[in-house]
Amino acid sequence: MSKNDAVSLDHVTRAYQRDNFEVRALDDVTLTIPERGFIAIMGPSGSGKTTMLNLITGIDHPTSGRVCVSNEEINRMNENELADWRARHIGLVFQFYNLIPVLTAYENVELPLLLTDLPKNERKRHVEAALEAVGLAERMNHYPRQLSGGQEQRVAIARAVVTDPTIVVADEPTGDLDAKSAEEILTLLSHLNQQFKKTIVMVTHDSRAERFVDAIFRLDKGVFVGAENNLVGGGQQ
Amino acid sequence: MKFTALVLKNLLRSKRRTILTVLSIAVSLFIFSALTSLPTVANRVLADTASSVRIACRTKMGQAYPLPEAYKAKIAETPHVVAVTPDNFFGGIYHEVSDQFPNIAVDPERIDVMWPDWGFSPGGIEQFKKLRTACLVADGTMKRFHLNVGQQIQLRGATYYPVNVSLTIVGTIAKGPAPSFLVFRRDYLEEIEGRPGRVDNFWVRADSSQAVPGIIQSVNAKFANSSAETQCDSEAVFIGGVIGRFRMFFTLARILGLIVVVTIGLVAANAAAMSIRERRNEIAVMRSIGFRSPLILRLLIAESVVTALAGCMLGCGAAFALLKIFSVTSDVLGPFVGAMQIPPPALLETFLAAILIGVLSSYVPARSAARRNIVDTLRVVD
């Protein structure tokens, strides 16, 4: 892993036991993702895209191989260390937004900041800035049920970036949205990448994403089949 | 403190479920606090009523056997004895069987010396000493049956004495040994009964509390090896013995209280498990954004403890209010009004029971949710 790499997977395999069969969701994958890149991971269903995201975020562990994110080998960390590490370095965006329904947009965005030592007024400043960045400053007191799907996803993105993480990881962020909202979300992620220099790793089936990203990593049946563009390096070993 | 809003908002997620859980815990802790208060209340009654200079002498064979009336003079000769008052438990019925209250026949001469703490109404004692059919009635009984001084009443004899007594109320007792209570003259009962000369108890008043052990020893020795040996005890021991007969009831009450708490604990556990199960996905999301499992566990348990403490406050508040209303409106509590409270130890026990309900009811489902595999919960295996 070079100093300019945000993520490095080194001979990573993730196998699951299904009854008497071993299923290899990822099979000996080696790749690197550069800092400040906007990467899409694409491939058919069951190709291991989400498994790769789970390994990068530390919510899953490789069966073998090394996962380094921001120069830290996260596969050696225990659960509590991983939780602390995620709070500092990872911003997560889910397909179905996964906002807490009893909390307002403001409170949802504030949630990761509760894990920091920031005083209340500082938290407020960060939350308002994040909601401003996603264009939802006027909706901060709305509950998720009072927002459209696109707006919910924007709140989720604000929650992901409010702690100023090293990497924003998005799993099918446009998967549950109409075309217009999907376009808006992709534009927003691209803006975050270009304006705020955030490394963004996104799993998607959405072909519109190809216009926004710096590179596309293609997976098939758990194997890394190649990257489309010259920003990134890697390949199946 | 920064997680308080999160805990409270999660509690209000399903208001109906939270309210029902709080109410069920409140009812159980109300019952628990009331039942655990019983022994303490009984002990307080004992402390409030017992005098340090009064001695009760009964037959060694047990309450069912009488003592000879002739013992009175012999006991009175004992050094340091100020007064001796024999009593007989009449156990008569006023109107209906349900209208029973303790009624006791006593010798009138030294009643004011024996029980100066009873709060006799002015002039009542003088009339009691003058009139053979006189009776003194506790305020609680006066209010309960709407009686007046000067009124004539009849008590029907029951188990102990198959005779009726017609009595004239000459005064009242404000602080008698029981909230509802009546005393009349023993010479009148003796006359109706044909002068059998039997006594249930002799009450003995000492000139000082230091003299009590000596008097007890002396009286017991005086009648040792007679056909009716005495067993004398200080009033506290005597009343304690009476209350002691209810110890088994108190123990049963405590066990019942615990059963109620455990039962409601299981109900609360079910509610907590449902609430947590519904939020597994959210819990997984919180963990994925950096919340540690132990923090999630603490937050979930905090929700349950807050629910249980709300129930505790409501239950204890209801018990306090009900006892207050009862003591204000009831005619029968008399001097026990002060004792009819939830004592601090029972409050502490109820508070601890609430904490236990909160922690134990949520611990297992919370721990399970906090440790559940994030990937499995989010169902993001692709």
Coordinates of C-alpha atoms in Angstrom, one line a residue:
Chain A
M1 CA 0.0 0.0 0.0
S2 CA 1.5 3.4 -1.0
K3 CA 1.1 6.5 1.0
N4 CA -1.5 7.9 -1.5
D5 CA -3.8 4.9 -1.3
A6 CA -7.0 5.2 0.8
V7 CA -7.8 1.5 0.6
S8 CA -5.7 -1.5 -0.1
L9 CA -6.9 -5.1 -0.3
D10 CA -4.1 -7.6 -0.4
H11 CA -5.1 -11.2 -1.4
V12 CA -8.4 -10.9 0.4
T13 CA -10.8 -13.8 0.5
R14 CA -14.1 -13.9 2.2
A15 CA -15.8 -17.3 2.3
Y16 CA -19.1 -18.2 3.9
Q17 CA -20.3 -21.6 5.0
R18 CA -23.7 -22.4 3.6
D19 CA -24.8 -25.8 4.8
N20 CA -22.1 -28.1 3.6
F21 CA -20.8 -25.7 0.9
E22 CA -18.3 -23.0 1.1
V23 CA -19.3 -19.9 -0.8
R24 CA -16.5 -17.5 -1.8
A25 CA -18.0 -14.1 -1.8
L26 CA -14.6 -12.6 -2.6
D27 CA -11.8 -14.7 -3.9
D28 CA -8.2 -13.6 -3.6
V29 CA -8.8 -9.9 -4.4
T30 CA -6.0 -7.5 -4.5
L31 CA -6.6 -3.8 -5.4
T32 CA -5.9 -0.3 -4.2
I33 CA -8.1 2.8 -4.2
P34 CA -6.4 6.1 -4.3
E35 CA -7.0 9.0 -1.9
R36 CA -9.7 11.5 -3.0
G37 CA -10.9 9.1 -5.7
F38 CA -14.6 8.6 -6.6
I39 CA -14.8 4.9 -7.3
A40 CA -17.8 2.8 -8.3
I41 CA -17.8 -0.9 -7.7
M42 CA -20.0 -2.6 -10.2
G43 CA -21.0 -6.1 -11.1
P44 CA -23.9 -8.5 -11.3
S45 CA -25.8 -9.6 -8.2
G46 CA -23.8 -12.0 -6.0
S47 CA -20.4 -10.7 -7.4
G48 CA -19.2 -9.7 -3.9
K49 CA -19.6 -5.9 -4.2
T50 CA -21.3 -5.4 -0.8
T51 CA -19.0 -7.9 0.8
M52 CA -16.1 -5.8 -0.4
L53 CA -17.7 -2.6 1.1
N54 CA -18.3 -4.5 4.4
L55 CA -14.6 -5.5 4.5
I56 CA -13.5 -1.9 3.8
T57 CA -15.7 -0.5 6.6
G58 CA -14.7 -3.2 9.0
I59 CA -18.2 -4.5 9.7
D60 CA -17.1 -7.9 8.2
H61 CA -13.8 -9.7 8.5
P62 CA -11.8 -11.4 5.7
T63 CA -11.3 -15.1 5.8
S64 CA -7.7 -14.4 4.6
G65 CA -5.7 -11.5 3.3
R66 CA -5.1 -8.0 4.6
V67 CA -7.4 -5.0 4.5
C68 CA -5.7 -1.6 5.0
V69 CA -7.6 1.6 5.1
S70 CA -5.9 4.9 5.7
N71 CA -2.7 3.0 6.4
E72 CA -4.3 1.0 9.2
E73 CA -4.6 -2.7 8.9
I74 CA -8.2 -3.0 10.1
N75 CA -8.5 -6.8 10.0
R76 CA -6.3 -6.9 13.1
M77 CA -8.6 -4.7 15.2
N78 CA -11.1 -6.0 17.7
E79 CA -14.8 -5.0 17.6
N80 CA -14.4 -2.0 19.9
E81 CA -11.3 -0.7 18.1
L82 CA -13.2 -1.1 14.8
A83 CA -16.2 0.8 16.1
D84 CA -13.9 3.7 17.2
W85 CA -12.0 3.5 13.9
R86 CA -15.3 3.7 11.9
A87 CA -16.5 6.7 13.9
R88 CA -13.3 8.5 12.9
H89 CA -12.7 7.3 9.3
I90 CA -15.8 6.0 7.7
G91 CA -19.0 7.7 6.6
L92 CA -21.7 5.1 5.6
V93 CA -24.6 5.6 3.1
F94 CA -27.1 2.8 2.7
Q95 CA -29.5 2.0 -0.1
F96 CA -32.6 2.3 2.2
Y97 CA -31.2 5.4 4.0
N98 CA -31.5 3.8 7.4
L99 CA -32.3 6.9 9.3
I100 CA -33.6 6.6 12.8
P101 CA -37.3 7.3 12.4
V102 CA -37.9 8.9 15.9
L103 CA -35.1 11.4 15.3
T104 CA -35.3 14.6 13.2
A105 CA -33.0 15.2 10.3
Y106 CA -30.9 17.3 12.6
E107 CA -30.7 14.6 15.3
N108 CA -29.9 11.9 12.7
V109 CA -27.0 13.9 11.4
E110 CA -25.9 14.7 15.0
L111 CA -25.8 11.0 15.9
P112 CA -22.2 10.2 14.9
L113 CA -21.1 13.4 16.6
L114 CA -22.4 12.1 19.9
L115 CA -19.4 9.8 19.9
T116 CA -17.0 12.7 19.8
D117 CA -16.1 15.1 22.6
L118 CA -17.5 18.1 20.8
P119 CA -19.6 20.5 22.9
K120 CA -23.2 21.0 22.0
N121 CA -22.7 24.3 20.1
E122 CA -19.9 22.8 18.1
R123 CA -22.0 19.8 17.2
K124 CA -24.7 22.2 16.1
R125 CA -22.3 24.1 13.9
H126 CA -21.2 20.8 12.2
V127 CA -24.7 19.5 11.7
E128 CA -25.9 22.7 10.2
A129 CA -22.9 22.8 7.9
A130 CA -23.5 19.2 6.8
L131 CA -27.2 19.8 6.2
E132 CA -26.4 23.0 4.3
A133 CA -23.9 21.1 2.1
V134 CA -26.7 18.6 1.1
G135 CA -29.2 21.4 0.6
L136 CA -31.5 20.5 3.5
A137 CA -30.9 23.3 6.0
E138 CA -34.5 24.2 6.0
R139 CA -35.7 20.7 6.7
M140 CA -33.5 20.0 9.7
N141 CA -36.5 19.7 12.1
H142 CA -38.4 17.3 9.8
Y143 CA -38.7 13.6 10.7
P144 CA -37.7 11.0 8.0
R145 CA -41.3 10.2 7.4
Q146 CA -41.8 13.9 6.4
L147 CA -39.1 13.7 3.8
S148 CA -39.0 12.3 0.3
G149 CA -36.7 9.4 -0.6
G150 CA -34.1 11.7 -2.2
Q151 CA -34.2 14.0 0.8
E152 CA -33.8 11.1 3.2
Q153 CA -30.8 9.9 1.2
R154 CA -29.3 13.4 1.4
V155 CA -29.8 13.4 5.2
A156 CA -28.0 10.1 5.2
I157 CA -25.1 11.6 3.2
A158 CA -25.0 14.5 5.6
R159 CA -24.8 12.0 8.5
A160 CA -22.0 10.2 6.7
V161 CA -19.9 13.3 6.1
V162 CA -20.6 15.3 9.3
T163 CA -17.6 13.8 11.2
D164 CA -15.3 14.6 8.2
P165 CA -14.4 11.0 7.6
T166 CA -11.5 9.8 5.5
I167 CA -13.7 7.7 3.2
V168 CA -17.4 7.8 2.4
V169 CA -18.8 4.4 1.6
A170 CA -22.1 4.2 -0.2
D171 CA -24.0 0.9 -0.8
E172 CA -26.4 1.4 -3.7
P173 CA -27.2 5.0 -2.8
T174 CA -29.5 5.5 -5.8
G175 CA -31.0 2.0 -5.7
D176 CA -34.3 3.1 -4.1
L177 CA -34.7 6.4 -5.8
D178 CA -36.4 7.7 -9.0
A179 CA -34.2 8.9 -11.9
K180 CA -34.3 12.6 -10.9
S181 CA -33.4 11.9 -7.3
A182 CA -30.7 9.4 -8.3
E183 CA -29.2 12.1 -10.5
E184 CA -29.2 14.6 -7.6
I185 CA -27.6 12.1 -5.2
L186 CA -24.8 11.3 -7.7
T187 CA -24.3 15.0 -8.3
L188 CA -24.1 15.5 -4.6
L189 CA -21.6 12.7 -4.1
S190 CA -19.5 14.1 -7.0
H191 CA -19.6 17.5 -5.4
L192 CA -18.4 16.1 -2.1
N193 CA -15.6 14.4 -3.9
Q194 CA -14.5 17.4 -5.8
Q195 CA -15.3 20.2 -3.4
F196 CA -14.4 18.5 -0.1
K197 CA -11.8 16.1 -1.5
K198 CA -13.5 13.1 0.0
T199 CA -12.6 9.5 -1.1
I200 CA -15.9 7.9 -2.1
V201 CA -16.4 4.2 -2.7
M202 CA -19.8 3.4 -4.0
V203 CA -21.4 0.1 -4.9
T204 CA -24.0 0.6 -7.6
H205 CA -25.9 -1.0 -10.5
D206 CA -26.8 2.4 -11.8
S207 CA -25.2 3.0 -15.2
R208 CA -25.6 6.7 -14.7
A209 CA -22.9 6.6 -12.1
E210 CA -20.3 5.9 -14.8
R211 CA -20.5 9.6 -15.8
F212 CA -19.6 10.8 -12.3
V213 CA -16.9 8.5 -11.0
D214 CA -13.2 8.5 -11.6
A215 CA -13.0 4.7 -12.0
I216 CA -15.1 1.6 -12.1
F217 CA -14.0 -1.6 -10.4
R218 CA -15.7 -4.6 -11.9
L219 CA -16.3 -7.7 -9.9
D220 CA -17.7 -11.0 -11.1
K221 CA -18.3 -14.1 -8.9
G222 CA -16.1 -12.7 -6.2
V223 CA -13.2 -12.0 -8.5
F224 CA -11.8 -8.6 -9.3
V225 CA -11.9 -8.5 -13.1
G226 CA -10.4 -5.1 -13.7
A227 CA -10.6 -1.3 -13.3
E228 CA -11.7 1.0 -16.0
N229 CA -9.5 4.0 -16.1
N230 CA -6.0 4.9 -15.2
L231 CA -6.4 6.5 -11.8
V232 CA -6.3 3.2 -10.1
G233 CA -4.2 0.1 -10.0
G234 CA -4.8 -3.5 -9.0
G235 CA -6.0 -6.7 -10.5
Q236 CA -6.6 -10.3 -9.7
Q237 CA -3.5 -12.0 -8.5
Chain B
M1 CA -26.3 13.4 29.2
K2 CA -25.9 13.8 25.5
F3 CA -27.6 10.5 24.9
T4 CA -30.6 11.4 27.1
A5 CA -32.7 12.7 24.2
L6 CA -31.9 9.5 22.2
V7 CA -33.1 7.4 25.1
L8 CA -36.3 9.4 25.7
K9 CA -37.1 9.5 22.0
N10 CA -36.8 5.8 21.7
L11 CA -39.0 5.4 24.8
L12 CA -41.7 7.4 23.1
R13 CA -41.4 5.5 19.9
S14 CA -44.4 3.3 20.8
K15 CA -46.2 5.5 23.4
R16 CA -49.0 2.9 24.0
R17 CA -46.5 0.1 24.7
T18 CA -44.4 2.4 27.0
I19 CA -47.4 3.6 28.9
L20 CA -48.8 0.1 29.4
T21 CA -45.4 -1.2 30.5
V22 CA -45.0 1.7 32.9
L23 CA -48.5 1.1 34.3
S24 CA -47.9 -2.6 34.7
I25 CA -44.7 -1.9 36.6
A26 CA -46.4 0.8 38.6
V27 CA -49.2 -1.6 39.7
S28 CA -46.7 -4.3 40.6
L29 CA -44.5 -2.0 42.6
F30 CA -47.5 -0.5 44.3
I31 CA -48.4 -4.0 45.5
F32 CA -44.8 -4.7 46.3
S33 CA -44.3 -1.5 48.3
A34 CA -47.6 -2.1 50.2
L35 CA -46.8 -5.7 51.1
T36 CA -43.2 -5.0 52.1
S37 CA -44.4 -2.1 54.3
L38 CA -46.6 -4.4 56.4
P39 CA -43.9 -5.7 58.8
T40 CA -42.5 -2.2 59.2
V41 CA -45.9 -0.7 59.8
A42 CA -46.6 -3.4 62.4
N43 CA -43.3 -2.7 64.2
R44 CA -44.1 1.0 64.1
V45 CA -47.5 0.3 65.6
L46 CA -45.7 -1.7 68.3
A47 CA -43.3 1.1 69.0
D48 CA -46.0 3.7 69.0
T49 CA -48.3 1.9 71.4
A50 CA -46.1 0.1 73.8
S51 CA -45.2 1.8 77.1
S52 CA -41.9 1.1 78.9
V53 CA -43.6 1.0 82.3
R54 CA -46.5 -1.3 81.6
I55 CA -46.5 -5.1 82.1
A56 CA -49.0 -7.6 80.9
C57 CA -49.5 -10.8 83.0
R58 CA -51.4 -13.7 81.6
T59 CA -51.5 -17.4 82.4
K60 CA -48.5 -19.4 81.4
M61 CA -50.8 -21.9 79.7
G62 CA -51.9 -19.5 77.0
Q63 CA -54.4 -16.9 76.2
A64 CA -57.4 -19.3 76.4
Y65 CA -56.9 -19.9 80.1
P66 CA -58.0 -17.3 82.8
L67 CA -56.2 -16.2 85.9
P68 CA -58.0 -15.8 89.3
E69 CA -59.2 -12.4 90.2
A70 CA -57.6 -12.7 93.6
Y71 CA -54.2 -12.3 92.0
K72 CA -54.9 -8.5 91.7
A73 CA -54.3 -7.8 95.4
K74 CA -51.2 -10.0 95.5
I75 CA -49.7 -8.3 92.5
A76 CA -50.5 -4.9 93.9
E77 CA -48.4 -5.7 97.0
T78 CA -45.3 -6.1 94.8
P79 CA -42.7 -3.3 95.3
H80 CA -42.7 -0.5 92.6
V81 CA -46.2 -1.4 91.4
V82 CA -48.3 1.7 90.9
A83 CA -51.5 0.2 89.6
V84 CA -53.0 -3.2 88.7
T85 CA -55.9 -3.4 86.2
P86 CA -57.4 -6.7 85.2
D87 CA -59.1 -7.1 81.9
N88 CA -61.4 -9.5 80.1
F89 CA -61.8 -9.7 76.3
F90 CA -65.6 -9.6 75.9
G91 CA -65.6 -9.9 72.1
G92 CA -69.2 -8.6 71.8
I93 CA -71.0 -7.8 68.5
Y94 CA -72.6 -4.4 67.8
H95 CA -75.6 -4.8 65.5
E96 CA -74.2 -7.0 62.8
V97 CA -71.4 -9.6 62.9
S98 CA -69.5 -7.3 60.4
D99 CA -69.7 -4.5 63.0
Q100 CA -67.2 -6.0 65.3
F101 CA -64.5 -4.1 67.1
P102 CA -62.4 -5.0 70.2
N103 CA -64.4 -4.5 73.4
I104 CA -62.7 -5.2 76.7
A105 CA -63.9 -5.1 80.3
V106 CA -61.5 -3.4 82.8
D107 CA -61.6 -2.5 86.4
P108 CA -62.3 1.3 86.6
E109 CA -60.4 2.5 89.7
R110 CA -57.0 2.9 88.2
I111 CA -57.7 3.1 84.5
D112 CA -56.4 6.7 84.2
V113 CA -53.2 5.8 86.0
M114 CA -52.7 2.6 84.0
W115 CA -53.3 4.3 80.6
P116 CA -52.7 8.0 80.8
D117 CA -51.6 8.0 77.2
W118 CA -55.0 7.0 75.8
G119 CA -56.3 10.5 75.7
F120 CA -59.6 10.2 77.6
S121 CA -62.1 12.9 77.0
P122 CA -62.6 15.4 79.9
G123 CA -65.0 14.1 82.5
G124 CA -65.2 10.7 80.9
I125 CA -63.1 9.0 83.5
E126 CA -65.1 10.4 86.4
Q127 CA -68.4 9.2 84.8
F128 CA -66.7 5.8 84.1
K129 CA -65.9 5.4 87.7
K130 CA -69.4 6.4 88.9
L131 CA -71.6 4.5 86.5
R132 CA -71.6 0.7 86.5
T133 CA -72.8 0.4 82.9
A134 CA -70.4 3.1 81.6
C135 CA -68.2 2.6 78.6
L136 CA -65.5 4.6 76.9
V137 CA -65.3 4.4 73.2
A138 CA -62.4 5.2 70.8
D139 CA -62.9 8.1 68.4
G140 CA -62.7 5.8 65.4
T141 CA -65.6 3.7 66.7
M142 CA -67.6 6.8 67.5
K143 CA -67.3 8.1 64.0
R144 CA -67.7 4.7 62.4
F145 CA -71.1 4.1 64.0
H146 CA -72.1 7.8 64.4
L147 CA -72.3 7.4 68.2
N148 CA -72.6 10.2 70.7
V149 CA -71.6 10.6 74.4
G150 CA -74.7 9.8 76.5
Q151 CA -76.0 7.3 74.0
Q152 CA -76.9 3.8 75.1
I153 CA -75.7 0.8 73.1
Q154 CA -76.0 -2.9 73.5
L155 CA -73.2 -5.5 72.7
R156 CA -74.3 -9.0 72.1
G157 CA -72.1 -11.7 73.7
A158 CA -70.5 -14.1 71.2
T159 CA -67.9 -16.7 71.5
Y160 CA -66.4 -15.9 74.9
Y161 CA -69.4 -14.6 76.9
P162 CA -73.0 -15.7 76.1
V163 CA -74.5 -12.6 77.6
N164 CA -75.5 -9.2 76.4
V165 CA -74.3 -5.9 77.9
S166 CA -76.2 -2.6 77.8
L167 CA -73.8 0.3 78.0
T168 CA -73.9 4.0 78.3
I169 CA -71.2 6.0 76.5
V170 CA -69.7 8.4 79.0
G171 CA -66.5 9.5 77.2
T172 CA -64.1 8.9 74.3
I173 CA -60.6 7.6 73.8
A174 CA -58.4 9.5 71.4
K175 CA -55.3 7.3 71.3
G176 CA -56.3 3.8 72.4
P177 CA -54.4 0.6 71.6
A178 CA -56.5 0.0 68.5
P179 CA -58.2 2.4 66.1
S180 CA -61.7 1.0 66.8
F181 CA -62.1 0.1 70.5
L182 CA -64.4 0.1 73.5
V183 CA -63.8 -0.5 77.2
F184 CA -66.5 -1.0 79.8
R185 CA -66.5 -2.0 83.5
R186 CA -65.5 -5.4 84.5
D187 CA -67.5 -5.4 87.7
Y188 CA -70.6 -5.1 85.5
L189 CA -69.6 -8.1 83.4
E190 CA -68.8 -10.1 86.6
E191 CA -72.2 -9.2 87.9
I192 CA -74.0 -10.4 84.8
E193 CA -71.9 -13.6 84.7
G194 CA -72.5 -14.5 88.3
R195 CA -69.1 -13.4 89.6
P196 CA -66.9 -16.2 88.3
G197 CA -63.9 -14.1 89.3
R198 CA -61.8 -14.8 86.3
V199 CA -59.4 -12.5 84.5
D200 CA -57.8 -12.7 81.0
N201 CA -54.8 -10.4 81.7
F202 CA -53.5 -8.3 84.5
W203 CA -52.0 -5.0 83.4
V204 CA -49.4 -3.8 85.9
R205 CA -47.9 -0.3 85.9
A206 CA -44.4 0.1 87.4
D207 CA -43.1 3.3 88.9
S208 CA -40.2 3.3 86.5
S209 CA -39.0 1.4 83.5
Q210 CA -35.9 0.2 85.5
A211 CA -38.3 -1.6 87.9
V212 CA -40.0 -3.6 85.2
P213 CA -37.7 -6.6 85.1
G214 CA -37.8 -6.9 88.8
I215 CA -41.6 -6.8 88.9
I216 CA -41.9 -9.4 86.2
Q217 CA -39.5 -11.7 88.1
S218 CA -41.3 -11.1 91.4
V219 CA -44.8 -11.7 90.1
N220 CA -43.9 -14.8 88.2
A221 CA -42.1 -16.2 91.2
K222 CA -45.1 -15.3 93.4
F223 CA -47.4 -17.6 91.5
A224 CA -44.9 -20.3 90.5
N225 CA -46.0 -23.8 91.1
S226 CA -49.6 -22.6 91.6
S227 CA -52.6 -23.9 89.5
A228 CA -52.4 -20.8 87.4
E229 CA -48.8 -19.7 86.9
T230 CA -48.3 -16.3 85.4
Q231 CA -46.2 -15.2 82.5
C232 CA -45.5 -11.5 82.7
D233 CA -43.9 -9.5 79.9
S234 CA -43.3 -5.9 79.2
E235 CA -46.0 -4.4 77.0
A236 CA -43.7 -4.2 74.0
V237 CA -42.9 -8.0 74.3
F238 CA -46.6 -8.7 74.9
I239 CA -47.8 -6.8 71.8
G240 CA -44.8 -8.1 69.8
G241 CA -46.0 -11.6 70.6
V242 CA -49.4 -10.8 69.3
I243 CA -48.0 -9.3 66.1
G244 CA -45.6 -12.2 66.0
R245 CA -48.5 -14.5 65.3
F246 CA -48.8 -12.7 61.9
R247 CA -45.1 -13.2 61.0
M248 CA -46.0 -16.0 58.7
F249 CA -48.5 -13.7 57.0
F250 CA -45.8 -11.1 56.6
T251 CA -43.5 -13.6 55.1
L252 CA -46.2 -14.7 52.7
A253 CA -46.9 -11.1 51.9
R254 CA -43.2 -10.5 51.0
I255 CA -43.1 -13.7 48.9
L256 CA -46.3 -12.6 47.1
G257 CA -44.7 -9.2 46.5
L258 CA -41.7 -10.8 45.0
I259 CA -43.8 -13.1 42.8
V260 CA -45.7 -10.0 41.5
V261 CA -42.4 -8.2 40.8
V262 CA -40.9 -11.3 39.0
T263 CA -44.1 -11.7 37.0
I264 CA -44.1 -8.1 35.9
G265 CA -40.4 -8.4 35.3
L266 CA -41.2 -11.0 32.7
V267 CA -43.9 -8.8 31.1
A268 CA -41.4 -5.9 31.0
A269 CA -38.8 -8.3 29.5
N270 CA -41.3 -9.2 26.8
A271 CA -42.0 -5.6 26.0
A272 CA -38.2 -4.8 26.0
A273 CA -37.5 -7.8 23.7
M274 CA -40.2 -6.7 21.3
S275 CA -39.0 -3.1 21.3
I276 CA -35.4 -4.1 20.7
R277 CA -36.3 -6.7 18.1
E278 CA -38.1 -4.1 16.1
R279 CA -34.9 -1.9 16.2
R280 CA -32.3 -4.5 15.3
N281 CA -31.7 -2.8 12.0
E282 CA -31.3 0.6 13.6
I283 CA -28.9 -0.8 16.2
A284 CA -26.8 -2.4 13.4
V285 CA -26.7 1.0 11.7
M286 CA -25.6 2.7 14.9
R287 CA -22.9 0.2 15.3
S288 CA -21.8 0.6 11.7
I289 CA -21.4 4.4 12.3
G290 CA -19.2 3.8 15.3
F291 CA -21.3 3.0 18.4
R292 CA -19.6 0.4 20.5
S293 CA -21.6 -2.7 21.6
P294 CA -21.3 -1.8 25.3
L295 CA -22.6 1.7 24.7
I296 CA -25.6 0.3 22.8
L297 CA -26.2 -2.1 25.6
R298 CA -26.1 0.7 28.2
L299 CA -28.5 2.8 26.1
L300 CA -31.0 0.0 25.7
I301 CA -30.8 -0.9 29.4
A302 CA -31.2 2.8 30.3
E303 CA -34.4 2.9 28.3
S304 CA -35.7 0.0 30.4
V305 CA -34.5 1.4 33.7
V306 CA -36.2 4.8 32.9
T307 CA -39.4 2.9 32.2
A308 CA -39.1 0.9 35.4
L309 CA -38.3 4.0 37.4
A310 CA -41.3 5.8 35.9
G311 CA -43.4 2.9 37.0
C312 CA -41.8 3.0 40.5
M313 CA -42.5 6.7 40.9
L314 CA -46.1 6.2 39.7
G315 CA -46.6 3.1 42.0
C316 CA -45.1 4.6 45.1
G317 CA -46.9 7.9 44.4
A318 CA -50.2 6.1 44.1
A319 CA -49.5 4.1 47.3
F320 CA -48.5 7.3 49.1
A321 CA -51.6 9.1 47.8
L322 CA -54.0 6.3 48.6
L323 CA -52.6 5.9 52.1
K324 CA -52.9 9.6 52.6
I325 CA -56.5 9.6 51.4
F326 CA -57.2 6.5 53.5
S327 CA -55.7 8.0 56.6
V328 CA -57.6 11.3 56.1
T329 CA -60.9 9.8 55.3
S330 CA -60.9 6.6 57.3
D331 CA -62.6 6.6 60.7
V332 CA -61.0 3.5 62.0
L333 CA -57.3 4.2 61.9
G334 CA -57.2 6.2 65.0
P335 CA -53.7 6.4 66.4
F336 CA -52.3 4.3 63.6
V337 CA -52.7 7.1 61.0
G338 CA -49.0 7.9 61.5
A339 CA -48.0 4.3 61.0
M340 CA -49.9 3.9 57.7
Q341 CA -47.1 5.1 55.4
I342 CA -44.6 3.5 53.1
P343 CA -41.5 3.5 55.4
P344 CA -38.2 4.5 53.8
P345 CA -36.7 1.0 53.9
A346 CA -39.7 -0.3 51.9
L347 CA -39.3 2.7 49.5
L348 CA -35.6 1.8 49.0
E349 CA -36.6 -1.9 48.4
T350 CA -39.2 -0.8 45.8
F351 CA -36.6 1.5 44.1
L352 CA -34.1 -1.4 44.0
A353 CA -36.8 -3.7 42.7
A354 CA -37.5 -1.2 39.9
I355 CA -33.8 -1.0 38.9
L356 CA -33.7 -4.8 38.9
I357 CA -36.8 -5.0 36.7
G358 CA -35.2 -2.5 34.4
V359 CA -31.8 -4.1 34.1
L360 CA -32.8 -7.8 34.1
S361 CA -35.8 -7.4 31.7
S362 CA -33.7 -5.8 29.0
Y363 CA -30.2 -7.3 29.6
V364 CA -30.6 -10.4 27.5
P365 CA -32.4 -9.0 24.4
A366 CA -30.2 -5.8 24.6
R367 CA -27.0 -7.9 24.8
S368 CA -28.1 -10.1 22.0
A369 CA -28.9 -7.1 19.8
A370 CA -25.7 -5.2 20.7
R371 CA -23.6 -8.2 19.8
R372 CA -25.5 -9.4 16.8
N373 CA -23.5 -9.6 13.6
I374 CA -23.9 -6.2 11.8
V375 CA -23.7 -7.8 8.3
D376 CA -26.4 -10.4 9.1
T377 CA -28.6 -7.7 10.6
L378 CA -28.3 -5.3 7.7
R379 CA -28.8 -8.2 5.3
V380 CA -26.4 -6.7 2.9
V381 CA -24.7 -9.9 1.9
D382 CA -24.4 -9.5 -1.9

